[in-house]
């Protein structure tokens, strides 16, 4: 052991140390740290587009601690929008606020509003169940239910009270087709879904999310638990699905954001920092924080 | 090797020169492993020892033993099956050690005891002759002797010898015995299908006459119900509010209207003007004449069966078998009071010429004894015969208990885990439930007897002890209606208002609804226990002082055991529910499922194997429990099963026999403990086997569930 450790230590010393970056000014971060207000940089191209979800002045508290600070942004219709940012910056919280999954957490409080196709999400007369049926959600870890593949896919229809066998079967085939899973599972639709591989399970979850034809698809780091090949397949799938759905995706992976999304929002410490078309965010960002984050020097 | 040596050396000392010690056995945990292995081995040995003792003695009990013919020094000749041999120190010679053997000598009618110790020095000769038999009789235990002859004595006194000597009699018996048994079976079935049924009808008619007479004497049960002038508006108001509820646009007011409609319509139905018709002397006379008419028909119907039974009994009475014991030279008597009247063939269960049996024949005897044991009713104070009613009672009890405990426990656990706000109250509840599991079972027995048998049973039999007058009762019912509709409204508006950042008002609404549900449950219980309209399902029998449910019974026993095992099910279910991964729930909510849909479709199926485990534990505990059963239902002898062919087919009011109690009864309450000893082993074996069978079938079911779910199959 000791010899091995020594070897490792010696190898390490021989590696070129990364050159310390030139100290840069971070005006936005400084403003946040100082508790001053700032205006997030939202590119005009985004504002010009038609939006399906409109977030306006939205803040969220978990008990005493505030997770989201006054976020206002549109989600462009028919596009893939990526939410990026360091861990704990509130990406997932924001995503879960859209379908009110945060309601399940004890002691959550919100301010401001989100609207879905013009209807308020947080209004007093909103039925949360109906709202969630209009949105599809895919989680970080594949979470197939312990039932057959068929039952998994049509779960949203079942809880909606759909009983016609024909309709269910067609919807299942359709959704699996769209999720590029049909060919692999066509002959074992009635076997347990938990026997599928991780990547297949995640595609199954995507099929489940789109079977009820939602207005927006919410993806919460859908590839973070998958191997690179499965990840690529899912990314292809997201691009295909984007032709017919609006997709909001949270990701940790910068390359993934450039590969799948058309718009990217950078979040930091619970605030929206910069939001624009993906190529602009990655190539010509307007803020130093964004540039350093997407190039891996910050955050 | 030499390459490695420097490395090993370098491992033995550090840079600062401190020598590293070689890892000791203690550090490797070797003694701990040994200790753990030893204690595991010890536990397994004890369990294996217990089980193999039960299996050995249980399986051996029915094997035919050899019959010895012993001539004692005194000239006495004893026939007996040797049971066991031991050395002992006789009181008259404290320094000596002698050997003695216990023989089953049977023949309880001529000698006082059916077991006898024979000291070795007294034995002159011992042999195992072929021509001795062990005769198992329906009454008075076994008889050991020599087959002499069989004869038929007809009614006019003429005697026809059917066979003579051992061989001939044995073969003649194998013909006559089945015939006699057939006749016995026919008598039995006639008894059950004709005579017993007729007696039940007689009893029903007698009750009907008694009730009519009582009603005639009791002027209170005259016409009740509302006058038409009051009743019509009540009915109209009921229909009106029903229509209003139907047409009402606001859902919440429709709920109120429906509550009111239900109350008014039920009231109108119960209090209808035609309710209750006064008993008149003419009607009593009519019932009496109907009764005597029915009695004539019954006599007509049963006389045929009775004649047939008499003929069969007479036929069985004709064939006799003479089995002589060498000790006194007497033959086996037909009854103790008629010592010279030989045994009837119909009184014989089985003849075992034990010494001349081949191995196959011994197996035949062995299996036929097992068959008798498993399918027959007990005889001779449970020391002989079978245990069919006992097995049946145990299994039915266990099934009823799990039917009662599983739904109740699962529902309670779901509420506790999924709906109740986790806090001080739920923690206290959990502690209380866990403590309930530790309450001695006899306490449950006492509670079951007091509450189920004497309180609930009395209610089922004859209705509330002190019913409220009609007016206050209806006022209370209206109060219940108000509470229920208020709770519905509060729950509805509380749920609607409970969006994010739930307001104080919504919390109060939900709390109010909760209190409303609780008080409505209390009100329903109070209303039920004071209703003036329910007079019990067995009021007629109760009035004659014949209890139906107001006594020990299998229903109350299983409910008592359900209460006893409830904590087991609740705890197991709660754990299983908590083990359902949060990601599945989140996924379900994300698909737009409500909390209830998530519970029904995701949580419960996922928790099912765990729930089954709880049910298995509850069943095993329930099946093996004895103490509370002695108080609430298990009896020494009850050949009537809880299910049979007489209406209403299911008799949950009947007391029953239970294997655990049966073992206690055989071992400690038997008039002849030595005779019932083998049966104690067999019954223990059977109880262990039944518990094992119940457990393994439940485990199989659980494994299949898990396989379907795709989880681990253990």
CSV table of C-alpha atoms in Angstrom, one decimal, chain B residues 250-599:
chain,number,residue,atom,x,y,z
B,250,UNK,CA,-73.9,24.0,-5.6
B,251,UNK,CA,-72.3,20.7,-4.8
B,252,UNK,CA,-71.9,21.6,-1.1
B,253,UNK,CA,-75.6,22.3,-0.6
B,254,UNK,CA,-76.4,19.2,-2.5
B,255,UNK,CA,-74.5,17.2,0.1
B,256,UNK,CA,-76.5,18.8,2.9
B,257,UNK,CA,-79.8,18.1,1.0
B,258,UNK,CA,-78.8,14.5,0.5
B,259,UNK,CA,-78.0,14.0,4.1
B,260,UNK,CA,-81.4,15.4,5.1
B,261,UNK,CA,-83.2,13.3,2.4
B,262,UNK,CA,-81.5,10.2,3.7
B,263,UNK,CA,-82.5,10.9,7.2
B,264,UNK,CA,-86.1,11.7,6.4
B,265,UNK,CA,-86.6,8.8,4.0
B,266,UNK,CA,-85.1,6.3,6.4
B,267,UNK,CA,-87.3,7.7,9.1
B,268,UNK,CA,-90.4,7.5,6.9
B,269,UNK,CA,-89.6,3.9,6.1
B,270,UNK,CA,-89.0,2.9,9.7
B,271,UNK,CA,-92.0,4.8,11.1
B,272,UNK,CA,-94.4,3.9,8.4
B,273,UNK,CA,-98.0,3.8,9.7
B,274,UNK,CA,-98.4,0.1,9.0
B,275,UNK,CA,-95.3,-0.9,11.0
B,276,UNK,CA,-96.0,-3.5,13.7
B,277,UNK,CA,-99.3,-5.4,13.7
B,278,UNK,CA,-100.9,-6.2,17.0
B,279,UNK,CA,-101.0,-9.9,18.1
B,280,UNK,CA,-104.5,-11.2,18.6
B,281,UNK,CA,-105.8,-14.3,20.3
B,282,UNK,CA,-107.1,-15.6,16.9
B,283,UNK,CA,-103.6,-15.3,15.4
B,284,UNK,CA,-102.1,-17.1,18.3
B,285,UNK,CA,-104.6,-19.9,17.8
B,286,UNK,CA,-103.8,-20.0,14.1
B,287,UNK,CA,-100.1,-20.3,14.8
B,288,UNK,CA,-100.8,-23.0,17.4
B,289,UNK,CA,-102.8,-25.0,14.9
B,290,UNK,CA,-100.2,-24.5,12.2
B,291,UNK,CA,-97.6,-25.7,14.7
B,292,UNK,CA,-99.5,-28.9,15.4
B,293,UNK,CA,-100.1,-29.4,11.7
B,294,UNK,CA,-96.4,-29.1,11.1
B,295,UNK,CA,-95.7,-31.5,14.0
B,296,UNK,CA,-98.0,-34.1,12.4
B,297,UNK,CA,-96.1,-33.8,9.1
B,298,UNK,CA,-92.8,-34.0,10.9
B,299,UNK,CA,-93.8,-37.2,12.7
B,300,UNK,CA,-94.9,-38.7,9.4
B,301,UNK,CA,-91.7,-37.8,7.7
B,302,UNK,CA,-89.4,-39.0,10.5
B,303,UNK,CA,-91.3,-42.2,11.4
B,304,UNK,CA,-90.0,-43.8,8.2
B,305,UNK,CA,-86.4,-42.8,9.0
B,306,UNK,CA,-86.8,-43.9,12.6
B,307,UNK,CA,-88.1,-47.3,11.5
B,308,UNK,CA,-85.1,-47.7,9.2
B,309,UNK,CA,-82.7,-46.7,12.0
B,310,UNK,CA,-84.3,-49.2,14.4
B,311,UNK,CA,-83.9,-52.0,11.7
B,312,UNK,CA,-80.3,-51.1,11.3
B,313,UNK,CA,-79.6,-51.0,15.0
B,314,UNK,CA,-81.2,-54.4,15.3
B,315,UNK,CA,-79.1,-55.8,12.5
B,316,UNK,CA,-76.0,-54.5,14.1
B,317,UNK,CA,-77.1,-56.0,17.4
B,318,UNK,CA,-77.2,-59.5,15.9
B,319,UNK,CA,-73.6,-60.1,15.0
B,320,UNK,CA,-71.3,-60.7,18.0
B,321,UNK,CA,-67.7,-61.5,18.4
B,322,UNK,CA,-66.2,-63.4,21.3
B,323,UNK,CA,-62.7,-62.3,22.3
B,324,UNK,CA,-61.5,-64.0,25.4
B,325,UNK,CA,-58.7,-62.6,27.6
B,326,UNK,CA,-56.5,-65.3,29.1
B,327,UNK,CA,-56.1,-63.5,32.5
B,328,UNK,CA,-59.7,-63.8,33.7
B,329,UNK,CA,-61.1,-66.0,30.9
B,330,UNK,CA,-63.7,-63.5,30.1
B,331,UNK,CA,-64.9,-62.3,26.7
B,332,UNK,CA,-65.0,-58.6,25.7
B,333,UNK,CA,-68.4,-57.4,26.9
B,334,UNK,CA,-70.8,-55.2,25.0
B,335,UNK,CA,-71.1,-52.9,28.0
B,336,UNK,CA,-69.7,-52.7,31.5
B,337,UNK,CA,-73.0,-53.5,33.0
B,338,UNK,CA,-73.5,-56.6,30.9
B,339,UNK,CA,-70.2,-58.4,31.4
B,340,UNK,CA,-71.4,-61.7,30.0
B,341,UNK,CA,-73.0,-60.3,26.8
B,342,UNK,CA,-70.3,-60.4,24.1
B,343,UNK,CA,-69.1,-57.5,22.1
B,344,UNK,CA,-71.1,-56.6,18.9
B,345,UNK,CA,-69.1,-56.3,15.7
B,346,UNK,CA,-70.5,-52.9,15.2
B,347,UNK,CA,-68.7,-51.8,18.3
B,348,UNK,CA,-65.3,-52.7,16.8
B,349,UNK,CA,-63.3,-50.1,15.1
B,350,UNK,CA,-60.3,-52.2,14.0
B,351,UNK,CA,-58.9,-55.7,14.8
B,352,UNK,CA,-55.1,-55.8,14.7
B,353,UNK,CA,-53.5,-59.3,14.9
B,354,UNK,CA,-50.2,-57.4,15.5
B,355,UNK,CA,-47.9,-60.4,15.8
B,356,UNK,CA,-48.7,-62.0,12.4
B,357,UNK,CA,-48.8,-58.8,10.3
B,358,UNK,CA,-46.4,-58.5,7.4
B,359,UNK,CA,-44.7,-55.1,7.0
B,360,UNK,CA,-47.2,-54.1,4.3
B,361,UNK,CA,-50.1,-55.0,6.5
B,362,UNK,CA,-48.5,-53.0,9.3
B,363,UNK,CA,-48.3,-50.0,7.0
B,364,UNK,CA,-51.9,-50.6,6.2
B,365,UNK,CA,-52.9,-50.4,9.8
B,366,UNK,CA,-50.6,-47.4,10.3
B,367,UNK,CA,-52.2,-45.5,7.4
B,368,UNK,CA,-55.7,-46.4,8.4
B,369,UNK,CA,-55.1,-45.1,11.9
B,370,UNK,CA,-53.8,-41.9,10.4
B,371,UNK,CA,-56.8,-41.6,8.2
B,372,UNK,CA,-59.1,-42.2,11.2
B,373,UNK,CA,-57.2,-39.6,13.2
B,374,UNK,CA,-57.4,-36.9,10.5
B,375,UNK,CA,-61.0,-37.4,9.4
B,376,UNK,CA,-63.0,-38.7,12.3
B,377,UNK,CA,-64.6,-37.1,15.4
B,378,UNK,CA,-63.0,-37.7,18.8
B,379,UNK,CA,-64.2,-40.5,21.0
B,380,UNK,CA,-63.6,-41.5,24.6
B,381,UNK,CA,-63.0,-38.0,26.1
B,382,UNK,CA,-60.8,-37.2,23.2
B,383,UNK,CA,-58.3,-39.9,23.9
B,384,UNK,CA,-59.3,-41.9,20.8
B,385,UNK,CA,-60.7,-41.3,17.4
B,386,UNK,CA,-59.8,-38.4,15.2
B,387,UNK,CA,-59.4,-34.7,15.4
B,388,UNK,CA,-61.2,-33.5,12.2
B,389,UNK,CA,-63.4,-30.9,14.0
B,390,UNK,CA,-60.2,-29.7,15.8
B,391,UNK,CA,-58.3,-29.2,12.5
B,392,UNK,CA,-61.3,-27.6,11.0
B,393,UNK,CA,-61.9,-25.3,13.9
B,394,UNK,CA,-58.2,-24.2,14.0
B,395,UNK,CA,-58.1,-23.5,10.2
B,396,UNK,CA,-61.4,-21.6,10.2
B,397,UNK,CA,-60.3,-19.6,13.2
B,398,UNK,CA,-57.1,-18.7,11.6
B,399,UNK,CA,-58.7,-17.7,8.3
B,400,UNK,CA,-61.4,-15.6,10.1
B,401,UNK,CA,-58.8,-14.0,12.2
B,402,UNK,CA,-56.7,-12.9,9.2
B,403,UNK,CA,-59.8,-11.8,7.3
B,404,UNK,CA,-60.5,-9.5,10.3
B,405,UNK,CA,-57.1,-8.3,11.1
B,406,UNK,CA,-55.5,-7.7,7.7
B,407,UNK,CA,-57.9,-5.1,6.3
B,408,UNK,CA,-58.2,-3.4,9.7
B,409,UNK,CA,-54.4,-3.3,10.3
B,410,UNK,CA,-53.6,-2.2,6.7
B,411,UNK,CA,-56.1,0.6,6.8
B,412,UNK,CA,-54.9,1.8,10.1
B,413,UNK,CA,-51.3,1.7,9.0
B,414,UNK,CA,-52.0,3.5,5.7
B,415,UNK,CA,-53.7,6.3,7.7
B,416,UNK,CA,-50.9,6.4,10.2
B,417,UNK,CA,-48.1,6.5,7.6
B,418,UNK,CA,-49.6,8.4,4.7
B,419,UNK,CA,-52.3,10.7,5.9
B,420,UNK,CA,-51.6,11.5,9.6
B,421,UNK,CA,-49.3,14.4,10.2
B,422,UNK,CA,-46.2,13.0,11.7
B,423,UNK,CA,-45.8,14.5,15.1
B,424,UNK,CA,-46.2,13.9,18.8
B,425,UNK,CA,-49.6,12.3,18.5
B,426,UNK,CA,-48.5,9.8,15.9
B,427,UNK,CA,-45.4,8.9,17.9
B,428,UNK,CA,-47.5,8.3,21.0
B,429,UNK,CA,-49.9,6.2,18.9
B,430,UNK,CA,-47.0,4.1,17.5
B,431,UNK,CA,-45.6,3.5,21.0
B,432,UNK,CA,-49.1,2.5,22.2
B,433,UNK,CA,-49.5,0.1,19.3
B,434,UNK,CA,-46.1,-1.5,20.0
B,435,UNK,CA,-47.0,-1.8,23.7
B,436,UNK,CA,-50.3,-3.5,22.8
B,437,UNK,CA,-48.2,-6.3,21.2
B,438,UNK,CA,-46.7,-6.9,24.6
B,439,UNK,CA,-50.0,-7.2,26.6
B,440,UNK,CA,-50.4,-10.8,27.9
B,441,UNK,CA,-52.8,-12.7,25.7
B,442,UNK,CA,-55.0,-13.8,28.6
B,443,UNK,CA,-55.9,-10.1,29.1
B,444,UNK,CA,-57.2,-10.1,25.5
B,445,UNK,CA,-59.2,-13.2,26.4
B,446,UNK,CA,-60.8,-11.5,29.4
B,447,UNK,CA,-61.6,-8.5,27.3
B,448,UNK,CA,-63.0,-10.6,24.5
B,449,UNK,CA,-65.2,-12.5,26.9
B,450,UNK,CA,-66.5,-9.3,28.5
B,451,UNK,CA,-66.8,-7.1,25.4
B,452,UNK,CA,-67.4,-9.4,22.4
B,453,UNK,CA,-69.3,-12.3,24.1
B,454,UNK,CA,-71.3,-10.5,26.7
B,455,UNK,CA,-71.7,-7.0,25.3
B,456,UNK,CA,-71.6,-7.2,21.6
B,457,UNK,CA,-73.1,-10.7,21.6
B,458,UNK,CA,-76.0,-9.5,23.8
B,459,UNK,CA,-76.5,-6.7,21.3
B,460,UNK,CA,-76.6,-9.0,18.3
B,461,UNK,CA,-78.9,-11.3,20.1
B,462,UNK,CA,-81.5,-9.0,21.6
B,463,UNK,CA,-80.6,-5.4,20.6
B,464,UNK,CA,-79.7,-2.5,22.9
B,465,UNK,CA,-80.1,-3.0,26.6
B,466,UNK,CA,-81.5,0.4,27.2
B,467,UNK,CA,-82.8,1.9,24.0
B,468,UNK,CA,-83.5,5.6,23.8
B,469,UNK,CA,-87.1,6.8,23.2
B,470,UNK,CA,-87.8,7.5,19.6
B,471,UNK,CA,-87.8,11.3,19.8
B,472,UNK,CA,-84.4,11.9,21.4
B,473,UNK,CA,-82.9,9.2,19.1
B,474,UNK,CA,-84.1,10.9,16.0
B,475,UNK,CA,-82.8,14.3,17.3
B,476,UNK,CA,-79.4,12.6,17.7
B,477,UNK,CA,-79.6,11.2,14.2
B,478,UNK,CA,-80.3,14.7,12.9
B,479,UNK,CA,-77.3,15.8,14.9
B,480,UNK,CA,-75.2,13.2,13.1
B,481,UNK,CA,-76.5,14.5,9.8
B,482,UNK,CA,-75.4,18.0,10.7
B,483,UNK,CA,-72.0,16.8,11.8
B,484,UNK,CA,-71.4,14.7,8.7
B,485,UNK,CA,-72.5,17.4,6.2
B,486,UNK,CA,-70.5,20.1,8.1
B,487,UNK,CA,-67.4,17.8,7.9
B,488,UNK,CA,-67.9,17.2,4.2
B,489,UNK,CA,-68.2,20.9,3.6
B,490,UNK,CA,-65.2,21.7,5.8
B,491,UNK,CA,-63.0,19.0,4.2
B,492,UNK,CA,-64.0,20.2,0.7
B,493,UNK,CA,-63.3,23.9,1.3
B,494,UNK,CA,-60.2,23.1,3.4
B,495,UNK,CA,-58.8,21.0,0.6
B,496,UNK,CA,-59.6,23.6,-2.0
B,497,UNK,CA,-57.9,26.3,0.1
B,498,UNK,CA,-54.8,24.3,0.9
B,499,UNK,CA,-52.6,25.4,-1.9
B,500,UNK,CA,-49.0,26.4,-1.2
B,501,UNK,CA,-48.6,28.6,1.9
B,502,UNK,CA,-51.7,27.1,3.3
B,503,UNK,CA,-53.5,29.7,5.4
B,504,UNK,CA,-54.5,29.5,9.0
B,505,UNK,CA,-58.2,29.2,7.9
B,506,UNK,CA,-57.6,26.2,5.7
B,507,UNK,CA,-55.7,24.5,8.5
B,508,UNK,CA,-58.6,25.1,10.9
B,509,UNK,CA,-61.1,23.9,8.3
B,510,UNK,CA,-59.1,20.6,7.9
B,511,UNK,CA,-58.8,20.3,11.6
B,512,UNK,CA,-62.5,20.9,12.0
B,513,UNK,CA,-63.3,18.3,9.4
B,514,UNK,CA,-61.1,15.8,11.3
B,515,UNK,CA,-62.9,16.4,14.5
B,516,UNK,CA,-66.1,16.1,12.7
B,517,UNK,CA,-65.2,12.7,11.3
B,518,UNK,CA,-64.2,11.5,14.7
B,519,UNK,CA,-67.3,12.7,16.4
B,520,UNK,CA,-69.5,11.3,13.7
B,521,UNK,CA,-67.9,7.8,14.3
B,522,UNK,CA,-68.6,8.2,18.0
B,523,UNK,CA,-72.2,9.3,17.2
B,524,UNK,CA,-72.8,6.4,14.9
B,525,UNK,CA,-71.7,4.0,17.6
B,526,UNK,CA,-73.9,5.7,20.2
B,527,UNK,CA,-76.8,5.8,17.8
B,528,UNK,CA,-76.3,2.1,17.0
B,529,UNK,CA,-76.1,1.1,20.6
B,530,UNK,CA,-79.2,3.0,21.7
B,531,UNK,CA,-81.5,2.5,18.7
B,532,UNK,CA,-85.1,1.8,19.6
B,533,UNK,CA,-85.6,0.0,16.3
B,534,UNK,CA,-83.2,-2.9,16.6
B,535,UNK,CA,-84.4,-5.8,18.7
B,536,UNK,CA,-81.6,-8.2,17.9
B,537,UNK,CA,-81.3,-10.9,15.3
B,538,UNK,CA,-82.2,-13.7,17.8
B,539,UNK,CA,-84.7,-11.9,20.0
B,540,UNK,CA,-87.0,-14.9,20.2
B,541,UNK,CA,-84.3,-17.3,21.4
B,542,UNK,CA,-82.9,-14.6,23.8
B,543,UNK,CA,-86.3,-14.2,25.3
B,544,UNK,CA,-86.3,-17.9,26.0
B,545,UNK,CA,-82.9,-17.5,27.6
B,546,UNK,CA,-81.1,-19.4,24.8
B,547,UNK,CA,-78.0,-17.4,23.9
B,548,UNK,CA,-76.9,-17.4,20.3
B,549,UNK,CA,-74.0,-14.9,20.0
B,550,UNK,CA,-74.1,-14.0,23.6
B,551,UNK,CA,-71.7,-16.8,24.4
B,552,UNK,CA,-68.4,-18.3,23.4
B,553,UNK,CA,-68.1,-18.7,19.7
B,554,UNK,CA,-65.7,-18.8,16.8
B,555,UNK,CA,-66.6,-15.3,15.6
B,556,UNK,CA,-65.7,-13.7,18.9
B,557,UNK,CA,-62.6,-15.9,19.3
B,558,UNK,CA,-61.3,-14.8,15.9
B,559,UNK,CA,-62.1,-11.2,16.7
B,560,UNK,CA,-60.3,-11.4,20.0
B,561,UNK,CA,-57.2,-12.9,18.2
B,562,UNK,CA,-57.5,-10.2,15.5
B,563,UNK,CA,-57.2,-7.6,18.2
B,564,UNK,CA,-54.3,-9.5,19.7
B,565,UNK,CA,-52.4,-9.6,16.4
B,566,UNK,CA,-53.4,-6.2,15.2
B,567,UNK,CA,-50.2,-4.5,16.3
B,568,UNK,CA,-48.1,-7.1,14.4
B,569,UNK,CA,-50.0,-6.2,11.1
B,570,UNK,CA,-49.9,-2.5,11.7
B,571,UNK,CA,-46.1,-2.4,12.4
B,572,UNK,CA,-45.3,-4.7,9.5
B,573,UNK,CA,-47.5,-2.7,7.1
B,574,UNK,CA,-46.1,0.6,8.3
B,575,UNK,CA,-42.6,-0.6,7.7
B,576,UNK,CA,-43.5,-2.0,4.2
B,577,UNK,CA,-45.2,1.3,3.3
B,578,UNK,CA,-42.2,3.3,4.5
B,579,UNK,CA,-39.9,1.1,2.4
B,580,UNK,CA,-41.7,2.0,-0.9
B,581,UNK,CA,-39.1,4.3,-2.5
B,582,UNK,CA,-39.8,8.0,-2.6
B,583,UNK,CA,-38.9,8.1,-6.3
B,584,UNK,CA,-41.9,6.0,-7.2
B,585,UNK,CA,-44.2,8.2,-5.3
B,586,UNK,CA,-42.7,11.3,-6.9
B,587,UNK,CA,-43.1,9.7,-10.3
B,588,UNK,CA,-46.7,9.0,-9.6
B,589,UNK,CA,-47.4,12.5,-8.4
B,590,UNK,CA,-45.6,13.8,-11.4
B,591,UNK,CA,-48.0,11.9,-13.6
B,592,UNK,CA,-50.8,13.8,-12.0
B,593,UNK,CA,-51.9,11.1,-9.6
B,594,UNK,CA,-53.7,12.1,-6.4
B,595,UNK,CA,-52.5,10.9,-3.1
B,596,UNK,CA,-55.1,8.2,-2.9
B,597,UNK,CA,-54.3,7.0,-6.5
B,598,UNK,CA,-50.6,6.9,-5.6
B,599,UNK,CA,-51.4,4.8,-2.5
